[in-house]
Short mmCIF file of C-alpha atoms in Angstrom, two decimals:
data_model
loop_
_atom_site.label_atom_id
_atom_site.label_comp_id
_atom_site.label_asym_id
_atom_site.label_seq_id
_atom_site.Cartn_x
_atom_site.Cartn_y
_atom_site.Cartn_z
CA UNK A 305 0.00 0.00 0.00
CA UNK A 306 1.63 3.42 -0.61
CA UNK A 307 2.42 6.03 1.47
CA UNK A 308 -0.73 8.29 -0.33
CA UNK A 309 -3.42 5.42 0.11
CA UNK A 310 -2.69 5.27 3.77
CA UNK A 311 -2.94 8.60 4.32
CA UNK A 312 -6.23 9.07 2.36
CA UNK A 313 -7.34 5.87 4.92
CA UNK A 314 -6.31 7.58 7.82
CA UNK A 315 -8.28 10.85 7.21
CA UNK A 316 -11.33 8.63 5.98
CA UNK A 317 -11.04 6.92 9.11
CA UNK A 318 -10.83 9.86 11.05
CA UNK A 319 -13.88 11.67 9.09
CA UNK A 320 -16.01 8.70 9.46
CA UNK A 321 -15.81 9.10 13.29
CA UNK A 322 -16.67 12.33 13.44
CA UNK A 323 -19.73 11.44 10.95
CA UNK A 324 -20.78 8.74 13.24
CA UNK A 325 -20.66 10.28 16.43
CA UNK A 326 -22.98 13.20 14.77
CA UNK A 327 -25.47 10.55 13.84
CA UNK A 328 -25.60 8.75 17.01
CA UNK A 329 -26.05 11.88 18.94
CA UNK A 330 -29.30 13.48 20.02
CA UNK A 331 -31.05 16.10 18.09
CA UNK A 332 -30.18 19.00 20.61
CA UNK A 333 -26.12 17.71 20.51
CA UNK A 334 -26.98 17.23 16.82
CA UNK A 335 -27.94 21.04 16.75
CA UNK A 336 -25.20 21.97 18.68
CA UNK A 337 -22.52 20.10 16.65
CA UNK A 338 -24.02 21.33 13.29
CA UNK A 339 -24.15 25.27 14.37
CA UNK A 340 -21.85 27.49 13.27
CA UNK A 341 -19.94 29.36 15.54
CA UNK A 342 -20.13 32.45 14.27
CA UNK A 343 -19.16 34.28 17.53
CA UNK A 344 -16.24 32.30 17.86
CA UNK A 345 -15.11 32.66 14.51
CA UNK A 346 -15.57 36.55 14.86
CA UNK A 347 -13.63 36.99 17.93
CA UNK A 348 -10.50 35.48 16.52
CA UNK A 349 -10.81 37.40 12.83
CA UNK A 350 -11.27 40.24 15.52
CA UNK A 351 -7.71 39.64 16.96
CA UNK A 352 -6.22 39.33 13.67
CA UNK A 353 -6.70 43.03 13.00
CA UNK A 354 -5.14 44.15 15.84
CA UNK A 355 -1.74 42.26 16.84
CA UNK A 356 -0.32 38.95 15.38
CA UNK A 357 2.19 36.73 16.94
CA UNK A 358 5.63 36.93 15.22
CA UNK A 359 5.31 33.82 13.43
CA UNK A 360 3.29 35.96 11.06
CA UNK A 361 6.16 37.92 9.72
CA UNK A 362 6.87 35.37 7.06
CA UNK A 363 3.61 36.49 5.75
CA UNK A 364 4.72 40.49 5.68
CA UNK A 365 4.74 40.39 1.66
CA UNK A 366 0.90 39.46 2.14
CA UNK A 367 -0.60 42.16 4.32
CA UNK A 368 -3.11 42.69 2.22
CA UNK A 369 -4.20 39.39 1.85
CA UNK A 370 -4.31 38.82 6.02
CA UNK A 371 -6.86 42.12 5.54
CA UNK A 372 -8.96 40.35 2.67
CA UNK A 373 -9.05 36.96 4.93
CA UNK A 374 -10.14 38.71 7.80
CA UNK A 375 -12.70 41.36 6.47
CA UNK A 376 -14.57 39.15 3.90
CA UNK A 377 -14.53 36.17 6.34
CA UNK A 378 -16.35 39.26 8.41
CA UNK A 379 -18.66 40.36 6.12
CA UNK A 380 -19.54 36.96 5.26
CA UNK A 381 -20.80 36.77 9.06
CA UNK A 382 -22.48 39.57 8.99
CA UNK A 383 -20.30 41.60 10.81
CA UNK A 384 -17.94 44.86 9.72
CA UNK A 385 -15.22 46.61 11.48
CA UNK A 386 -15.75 49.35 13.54
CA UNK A 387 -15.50 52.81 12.17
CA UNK A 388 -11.72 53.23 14.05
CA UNK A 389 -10.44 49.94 12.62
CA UNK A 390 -11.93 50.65 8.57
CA UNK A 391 -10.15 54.30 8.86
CA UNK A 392 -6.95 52.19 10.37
CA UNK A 393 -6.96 49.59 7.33
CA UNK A 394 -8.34 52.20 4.45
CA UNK A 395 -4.85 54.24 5.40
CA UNK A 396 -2.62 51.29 5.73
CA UNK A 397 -3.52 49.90 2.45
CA UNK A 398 -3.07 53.49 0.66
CA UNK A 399 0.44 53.05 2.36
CA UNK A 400 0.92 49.84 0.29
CA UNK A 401 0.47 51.67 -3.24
CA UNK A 402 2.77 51.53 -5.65
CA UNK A 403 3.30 55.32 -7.64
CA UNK A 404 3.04 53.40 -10.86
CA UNK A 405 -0.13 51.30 -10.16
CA UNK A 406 -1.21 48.62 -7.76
CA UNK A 407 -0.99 47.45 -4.71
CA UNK A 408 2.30 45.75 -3.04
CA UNK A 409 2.56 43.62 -0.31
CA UNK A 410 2.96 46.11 2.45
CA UNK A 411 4.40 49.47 2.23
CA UNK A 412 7.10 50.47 0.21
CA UNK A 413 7.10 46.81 -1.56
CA UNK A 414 6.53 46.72 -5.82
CA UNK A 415 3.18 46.40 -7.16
CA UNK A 416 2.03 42.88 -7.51
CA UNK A 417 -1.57 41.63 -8.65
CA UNK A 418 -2.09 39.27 -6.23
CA UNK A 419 -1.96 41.73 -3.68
CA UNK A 420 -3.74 43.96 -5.59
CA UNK A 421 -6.76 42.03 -5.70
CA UNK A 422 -6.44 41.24 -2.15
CA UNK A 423 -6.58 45.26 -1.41
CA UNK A 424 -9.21 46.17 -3.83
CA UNK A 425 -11.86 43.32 -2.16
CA UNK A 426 -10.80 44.31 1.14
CA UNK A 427 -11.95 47.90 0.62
CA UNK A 428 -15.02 46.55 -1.55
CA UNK A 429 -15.57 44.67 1.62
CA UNK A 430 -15.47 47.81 3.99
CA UNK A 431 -17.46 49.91 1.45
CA UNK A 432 -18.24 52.97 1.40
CA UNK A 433 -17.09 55.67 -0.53
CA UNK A 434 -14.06 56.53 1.60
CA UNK A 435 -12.91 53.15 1.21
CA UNK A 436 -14.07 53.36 -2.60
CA UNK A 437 -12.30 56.43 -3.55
CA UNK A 438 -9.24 55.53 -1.83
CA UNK A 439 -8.65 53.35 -5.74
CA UNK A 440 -6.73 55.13 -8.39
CA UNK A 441 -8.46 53.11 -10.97
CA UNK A 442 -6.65 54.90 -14.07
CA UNK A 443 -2.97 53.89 -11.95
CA UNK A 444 -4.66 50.52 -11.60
CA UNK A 445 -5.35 50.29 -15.53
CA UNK A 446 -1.74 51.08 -16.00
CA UNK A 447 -0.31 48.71 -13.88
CA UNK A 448 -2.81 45.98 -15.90
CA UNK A 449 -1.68 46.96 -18.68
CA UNK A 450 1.89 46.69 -17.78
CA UNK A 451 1.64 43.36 -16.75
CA UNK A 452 -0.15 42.10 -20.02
CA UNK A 453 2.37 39.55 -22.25
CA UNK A 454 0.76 40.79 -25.80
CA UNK A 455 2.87 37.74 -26.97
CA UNK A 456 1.03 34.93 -24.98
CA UNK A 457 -1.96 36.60 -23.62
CA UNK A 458 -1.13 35.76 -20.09
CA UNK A 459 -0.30 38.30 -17.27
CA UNK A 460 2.63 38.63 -15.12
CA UNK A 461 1.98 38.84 -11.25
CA UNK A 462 4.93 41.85 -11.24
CA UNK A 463 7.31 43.40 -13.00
CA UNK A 464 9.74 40.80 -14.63
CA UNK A 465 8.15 37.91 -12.83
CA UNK A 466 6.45 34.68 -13.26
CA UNK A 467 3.47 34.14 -15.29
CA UNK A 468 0.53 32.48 -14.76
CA UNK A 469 -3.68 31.76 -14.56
CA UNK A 470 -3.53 33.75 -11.09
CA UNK A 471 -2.59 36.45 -12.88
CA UNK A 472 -4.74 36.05 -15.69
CA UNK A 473 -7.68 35.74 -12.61
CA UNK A 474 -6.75 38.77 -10.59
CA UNK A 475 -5.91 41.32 -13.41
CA UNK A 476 -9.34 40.22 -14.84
CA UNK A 477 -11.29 40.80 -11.69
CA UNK A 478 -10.04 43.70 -10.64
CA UNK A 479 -10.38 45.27 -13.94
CA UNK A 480 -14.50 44.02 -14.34
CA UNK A 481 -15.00 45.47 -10.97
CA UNK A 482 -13.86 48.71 -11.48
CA UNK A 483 -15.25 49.06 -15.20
CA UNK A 484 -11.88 49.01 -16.73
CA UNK A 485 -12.00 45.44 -18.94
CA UNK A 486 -10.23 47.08 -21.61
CA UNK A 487 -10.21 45.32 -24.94
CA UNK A 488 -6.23 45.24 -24.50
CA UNK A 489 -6.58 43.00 -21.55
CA UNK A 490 -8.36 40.46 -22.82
CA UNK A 491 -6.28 39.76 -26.10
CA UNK A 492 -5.38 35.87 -26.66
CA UNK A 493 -6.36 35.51 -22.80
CA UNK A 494 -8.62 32.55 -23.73
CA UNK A 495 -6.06 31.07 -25.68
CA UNK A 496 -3.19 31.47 -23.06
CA UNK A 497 -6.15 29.89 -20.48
CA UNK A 498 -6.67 26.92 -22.51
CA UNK A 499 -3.04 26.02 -23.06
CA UNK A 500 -3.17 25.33 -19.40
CA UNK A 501 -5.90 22.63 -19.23
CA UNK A 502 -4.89 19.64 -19.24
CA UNK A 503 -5.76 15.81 -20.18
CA UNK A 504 -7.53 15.58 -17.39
CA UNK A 505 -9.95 18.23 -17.79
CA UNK A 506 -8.63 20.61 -14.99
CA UNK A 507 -6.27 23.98 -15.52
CA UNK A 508 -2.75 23.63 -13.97
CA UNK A 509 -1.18 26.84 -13.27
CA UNK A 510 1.08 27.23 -16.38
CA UNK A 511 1.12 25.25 -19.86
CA UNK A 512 2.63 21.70 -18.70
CA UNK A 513 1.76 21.62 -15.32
CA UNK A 514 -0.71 19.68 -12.94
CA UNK A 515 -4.64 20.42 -13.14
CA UNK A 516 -4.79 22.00 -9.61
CA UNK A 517 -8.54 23.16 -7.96
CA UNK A 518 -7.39 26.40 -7.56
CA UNK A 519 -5.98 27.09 -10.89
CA UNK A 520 -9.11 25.79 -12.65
CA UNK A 521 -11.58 28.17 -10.86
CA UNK A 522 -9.15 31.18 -11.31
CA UNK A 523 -9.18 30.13 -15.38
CA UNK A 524 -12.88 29.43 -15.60
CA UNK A 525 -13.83 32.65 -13.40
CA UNK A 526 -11.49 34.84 -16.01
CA UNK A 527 -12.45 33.65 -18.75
CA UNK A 528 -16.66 33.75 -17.99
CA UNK A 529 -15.91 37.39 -17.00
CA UNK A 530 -13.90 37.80 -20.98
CA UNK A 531 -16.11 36.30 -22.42
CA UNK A 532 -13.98 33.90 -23.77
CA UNK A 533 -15.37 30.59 -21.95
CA UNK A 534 -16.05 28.71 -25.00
CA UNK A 535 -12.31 28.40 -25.12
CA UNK A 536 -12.17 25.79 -22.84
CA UNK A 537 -13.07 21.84 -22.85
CA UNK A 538 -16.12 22.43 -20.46
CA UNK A 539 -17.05 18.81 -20.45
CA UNK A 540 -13.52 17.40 -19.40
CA UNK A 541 -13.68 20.77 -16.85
CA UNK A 542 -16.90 19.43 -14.93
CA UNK A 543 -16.04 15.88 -15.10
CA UNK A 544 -12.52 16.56 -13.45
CA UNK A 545 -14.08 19.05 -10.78
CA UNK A 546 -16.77 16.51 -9.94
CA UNK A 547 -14.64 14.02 -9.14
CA UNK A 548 -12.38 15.96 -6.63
CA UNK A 549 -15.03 15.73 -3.89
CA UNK A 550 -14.35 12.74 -1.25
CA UNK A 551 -17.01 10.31 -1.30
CA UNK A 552 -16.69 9.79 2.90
CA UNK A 553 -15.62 13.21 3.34
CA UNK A 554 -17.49 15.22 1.68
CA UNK A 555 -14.91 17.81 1.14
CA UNK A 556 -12.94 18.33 -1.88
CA UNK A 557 -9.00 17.71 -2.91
CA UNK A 558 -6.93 20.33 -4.93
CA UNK A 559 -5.52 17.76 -7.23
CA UNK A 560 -5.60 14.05 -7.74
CA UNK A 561 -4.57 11.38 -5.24
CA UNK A 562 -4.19 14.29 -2.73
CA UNK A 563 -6.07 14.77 0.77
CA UNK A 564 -9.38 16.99 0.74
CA UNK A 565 -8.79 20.43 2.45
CA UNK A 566 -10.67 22.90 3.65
CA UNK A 567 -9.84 25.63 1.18
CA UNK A 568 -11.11 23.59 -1.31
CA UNK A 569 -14.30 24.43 -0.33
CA UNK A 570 -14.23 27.02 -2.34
CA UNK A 571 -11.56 26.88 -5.00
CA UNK A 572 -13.33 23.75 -5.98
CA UNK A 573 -16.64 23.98 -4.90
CA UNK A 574 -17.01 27.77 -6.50
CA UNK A 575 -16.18 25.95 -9.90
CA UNK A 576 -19.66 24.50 -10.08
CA UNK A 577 -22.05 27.67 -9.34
CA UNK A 578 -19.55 28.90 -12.74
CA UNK A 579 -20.28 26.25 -14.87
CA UNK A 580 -24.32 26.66 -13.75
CA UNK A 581 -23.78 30.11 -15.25
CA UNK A 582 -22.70 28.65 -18.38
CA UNK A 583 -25.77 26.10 -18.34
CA UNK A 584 -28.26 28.74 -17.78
CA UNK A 585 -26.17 30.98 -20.68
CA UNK A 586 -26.80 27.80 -22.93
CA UNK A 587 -30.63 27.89 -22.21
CA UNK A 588 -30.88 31.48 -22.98
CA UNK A 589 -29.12 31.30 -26.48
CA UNK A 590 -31.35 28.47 -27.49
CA UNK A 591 -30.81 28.91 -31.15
CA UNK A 592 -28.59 26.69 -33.78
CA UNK A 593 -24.61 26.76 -33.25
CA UNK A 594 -24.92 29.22 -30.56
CA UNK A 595 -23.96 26.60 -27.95
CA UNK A 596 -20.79 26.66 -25.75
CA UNK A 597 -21.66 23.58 -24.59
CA UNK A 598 -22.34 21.25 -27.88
CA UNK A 599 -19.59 18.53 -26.70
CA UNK A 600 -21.28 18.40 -23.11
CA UNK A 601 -24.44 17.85 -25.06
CA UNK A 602 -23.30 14.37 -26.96
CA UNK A 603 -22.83 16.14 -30.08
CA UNK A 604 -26.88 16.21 -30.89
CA UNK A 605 -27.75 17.13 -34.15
CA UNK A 606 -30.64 18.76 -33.00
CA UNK A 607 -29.56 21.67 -30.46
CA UNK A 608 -33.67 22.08 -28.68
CA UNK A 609 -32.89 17.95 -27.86
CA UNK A 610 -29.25 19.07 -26.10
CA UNK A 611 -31.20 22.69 -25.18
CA UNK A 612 -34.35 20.80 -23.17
CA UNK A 613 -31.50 18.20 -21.48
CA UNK A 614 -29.20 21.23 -20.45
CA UNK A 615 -32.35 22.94 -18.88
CA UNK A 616 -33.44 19.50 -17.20
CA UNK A 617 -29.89 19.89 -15.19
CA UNK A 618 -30.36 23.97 -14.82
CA UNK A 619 -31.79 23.51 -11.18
CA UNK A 620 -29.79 21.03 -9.63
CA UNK A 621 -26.16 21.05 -8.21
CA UNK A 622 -23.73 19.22 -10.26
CA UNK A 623 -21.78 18.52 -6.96
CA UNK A 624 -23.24 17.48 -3.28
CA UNK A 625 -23.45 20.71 -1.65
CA UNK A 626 -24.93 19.39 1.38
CA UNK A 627 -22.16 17.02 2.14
CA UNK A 628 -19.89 19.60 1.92
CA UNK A 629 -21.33 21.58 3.63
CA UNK A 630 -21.38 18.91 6.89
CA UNK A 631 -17.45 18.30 6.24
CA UNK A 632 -16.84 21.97 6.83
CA UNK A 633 -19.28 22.41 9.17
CA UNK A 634 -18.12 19.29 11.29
CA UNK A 635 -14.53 18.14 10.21
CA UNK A 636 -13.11 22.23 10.28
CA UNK A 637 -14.62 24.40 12.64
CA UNK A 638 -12.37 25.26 16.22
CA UNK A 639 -14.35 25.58 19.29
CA UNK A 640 -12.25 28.62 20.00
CA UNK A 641 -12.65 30.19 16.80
CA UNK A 642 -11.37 29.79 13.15
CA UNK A 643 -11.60 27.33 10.30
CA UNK A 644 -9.02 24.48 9.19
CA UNK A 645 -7.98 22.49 6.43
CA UNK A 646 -8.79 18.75 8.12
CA UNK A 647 -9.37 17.24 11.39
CA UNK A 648 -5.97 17.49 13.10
CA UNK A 649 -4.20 20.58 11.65
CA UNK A 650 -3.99 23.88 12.95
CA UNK A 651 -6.53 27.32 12.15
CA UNK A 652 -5.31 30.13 9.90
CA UNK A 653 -6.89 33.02 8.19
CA UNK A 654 -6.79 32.15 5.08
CA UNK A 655 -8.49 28.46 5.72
CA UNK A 656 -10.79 30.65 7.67
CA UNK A 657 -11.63 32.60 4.96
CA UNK A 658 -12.13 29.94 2.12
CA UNK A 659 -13.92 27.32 4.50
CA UNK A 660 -16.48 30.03 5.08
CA UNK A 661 -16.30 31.17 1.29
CA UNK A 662 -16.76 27.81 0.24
CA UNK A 663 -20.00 27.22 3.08
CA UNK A 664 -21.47 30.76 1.36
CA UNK A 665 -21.08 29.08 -1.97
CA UNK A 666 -22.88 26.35 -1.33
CA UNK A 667 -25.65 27.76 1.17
CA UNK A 668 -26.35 29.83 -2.23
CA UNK A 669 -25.56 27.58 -5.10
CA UNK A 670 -28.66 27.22 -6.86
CA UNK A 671 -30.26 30.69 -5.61
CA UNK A 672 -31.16 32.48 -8.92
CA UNK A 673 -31.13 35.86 -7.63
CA UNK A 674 -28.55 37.18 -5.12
CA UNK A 675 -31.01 39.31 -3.05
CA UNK A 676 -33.12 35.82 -2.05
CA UNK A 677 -32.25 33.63 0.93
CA UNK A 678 -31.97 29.79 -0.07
CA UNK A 679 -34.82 27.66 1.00
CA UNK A 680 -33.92 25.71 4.55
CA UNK A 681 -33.12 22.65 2.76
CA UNK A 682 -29.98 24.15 1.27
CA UNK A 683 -28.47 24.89 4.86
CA UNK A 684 -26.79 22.28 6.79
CA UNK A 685 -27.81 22.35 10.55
CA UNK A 686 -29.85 25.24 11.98
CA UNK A 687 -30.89 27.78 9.51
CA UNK A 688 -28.88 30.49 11.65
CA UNK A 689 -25.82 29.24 9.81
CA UNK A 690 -26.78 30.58 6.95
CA UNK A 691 -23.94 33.31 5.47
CA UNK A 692 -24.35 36.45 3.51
CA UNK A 693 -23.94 35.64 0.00
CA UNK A 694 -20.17 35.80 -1.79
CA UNK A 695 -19.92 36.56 -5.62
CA UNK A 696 -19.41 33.59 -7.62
CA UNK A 697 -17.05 34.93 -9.78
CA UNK A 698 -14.56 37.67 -7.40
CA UNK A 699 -15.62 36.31 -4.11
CA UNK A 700 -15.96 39.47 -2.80
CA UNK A 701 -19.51 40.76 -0.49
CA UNK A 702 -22.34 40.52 -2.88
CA UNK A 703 -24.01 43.65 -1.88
CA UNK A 704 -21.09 45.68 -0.97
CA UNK A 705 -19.59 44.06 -4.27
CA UNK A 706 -22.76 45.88 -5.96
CA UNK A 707 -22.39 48.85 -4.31
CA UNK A 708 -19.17 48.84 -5.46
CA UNK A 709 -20.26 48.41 -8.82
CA UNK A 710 -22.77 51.87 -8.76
CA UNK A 711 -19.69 53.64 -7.34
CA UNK A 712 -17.46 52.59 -10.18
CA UNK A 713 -20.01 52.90 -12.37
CA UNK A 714 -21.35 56.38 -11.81
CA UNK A 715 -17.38 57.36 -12.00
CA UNK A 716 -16.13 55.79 -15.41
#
């Protein structure tokens, strides 16, 4: 037996325990052991804000990212700063702009788009126009622009560095939030996405390498907001996706023969709400040839046959939201506060952040209009747990994300 086999035994052991001792236990202890701590979970986001241990400073090129963790896992709970503390974090992230465009890791570091995604949703997720305003969004188009490789399409994270779908995801996200998708961004970007699928259906992180969970929802997310989504194998994309989720656990792996993981919850898990978007855009076109989706369709010769099947599957999950929803739920919630990647490990922010992205995701999967709560049967334990919606595509606050949208809008 190898060393991978084993370990996927283990954790299935270790799941199934938890799983049983759920079902054997009384419906209050049921309750209880299904709830979601919210409290908990906003008392140590709380901390975060304020003073980290100095373990953290290996994370001091990410500063903006420990502020997106924090205030979207926040919003997500329903909860925002105080007024004190959204002054404190608007300033510090000015502080971390780069005079050409962008956002760095902390102050005085170079612009990079990772980081510049991670301070434009954090002051999305403050809102308000303070926060708003605080964007240069012409310096931001510059930096974008910069960072463009005209020759493959792709995007480079900073200035003379790597390459890759991350960067194709952030400079794409940032840009269709603040209303500057610029036809310059978006040349050959489909084509530099799709060179980085591979046989297996899923998108590694560069041409050649591994299908990995979070590079595939970074390429499908860009390319649904270009525009360019029929450049994909969409078939292979959903099959591979699908079969990332743990049949015990519930939860979903990054890549295969690896462990599930928390994160996954979303990075995986947000994949599927995506390619429902592309279902219900197949639906809506309805007319010959005007299919993304002919291969997923078995290549019928009449498109109303592969139209009528397409809308048969429009209003149900092509995942189990529900179990995944118990493994986070059970398997990576702290009693102290804070999310984790699997029975065993230790609580961050960022597993915080995507365990609770990923619960949003699938509270609200197959909710057709952002402003509607999901029915009770789409939320796992007590309907309390139910989260404020994320955006499928930027994870970012829906409604400050559409706030943020008029602002930007009323601005261009």
């Amino acid at each position: 037996m190898s060393a991978t086999t084993r370990e996927q035994r283990a954790l299935e052991a270790k799941v199934s325990d938890v799983f049983r001792s759920f079902a054997s236990a009384g419906y209050r202890n049921r309750a209880f052991l299904s709830e979601l701590w919210r409290e908990e979970h906003l008392d140590y986001l709380l901390k975060g804000m304020t003073r980290l241990p100095a373990s953290f400073t290996v994370l001091d090129s990410s500063r903006p990212w420990l502020c997106y963790w924090i205030v979207h896992s926040m919003a997500l709970l329903g909860r925002q700063l105080d007024p004190a503390l959204q002054a404190d974090t608007i300033e510090f992230l000015k502080h971390c702009k780069d005079p050409l465009g962008g956002y760095g890791g902390g102050p005085g570091q170079i612009a990079h788009l990772a980081t510049t995604y991670a301070a434009v949703g954090t002051l999305v997720s403050i809102g308000g126009a303070q926060a708003l305003s605080s964007i240069d969004r012409e310096k931001i188009l510059e930096f974008l622009l910069r960072m463009k490789d005209p020759s493959s399409g792709g995007f480079r994270l900073h200035d003379g560095g790597e390459m890759d779908v991350r960067g194709c995801y952030t400079a794409i996200s940032v840009a269709y939030l603040l209303n500057i998708l610029v036809p310059p961004l978006l040349e050959k970007l489909g084509e530099y996405v799709a060179s980085c699928q591979t046989y297996e259906g899923g998108i590694g992180g560069e041409p050649g390498a591994e299908a990995h969970g979070g590079y595939t929802y970074c390429g499908l997310a860009a390319l649904i907001m270009a525009d360019q989504v029929d450049s994909l194998d969409l078939p292979g994309l959903l099959n591979w996706a699908a079969f990332r989720q743990g049949k015990v656990e519930g939860g979903f792996q990054g890549r295969t023969n690896k462990l599930v993981d928390g994160c996954y919850s979303f990075w995986q898990g947000g994949v599927f709400p995506l390619l429902q978007q592309v279902v219900t855009k197949l639906i809506s076109q309805q007319t010959s040839g005007s299919s993304i989706m002919h291969e997923e369709i078995e290549d019928d010769s009449d498109t109303e046959i592969g139209v009528r099947k397409a809308r048969n599957q429009q209003h149900r999950p092509f995942h189990n939201p529900t179990a995944l929803q118990g493994y986070i739920l059970l398997c990576c919630q702290v009693l102290n506060g804070g999310l984790i990647d699997k029975p065993g490990k230790s609580k961050d922010y960022y597993h915080t952040c995507y365990c609770l992205s990923g619960l949003s995701t699938a509270q609200h999967c197959l909710s057709t209009n952002p402003e509607d709560h999901p029915p009770s049967g789409h939320v796992f334990g007590p309907y309390s747990n139910l989260l404020d919606s994320t955006h499928p595509l930027l994870n970012f606050h829906m409604k400050r994300y559409m706030e943020a949208v008029d602002y930007f809008v009323s601005k261009a």
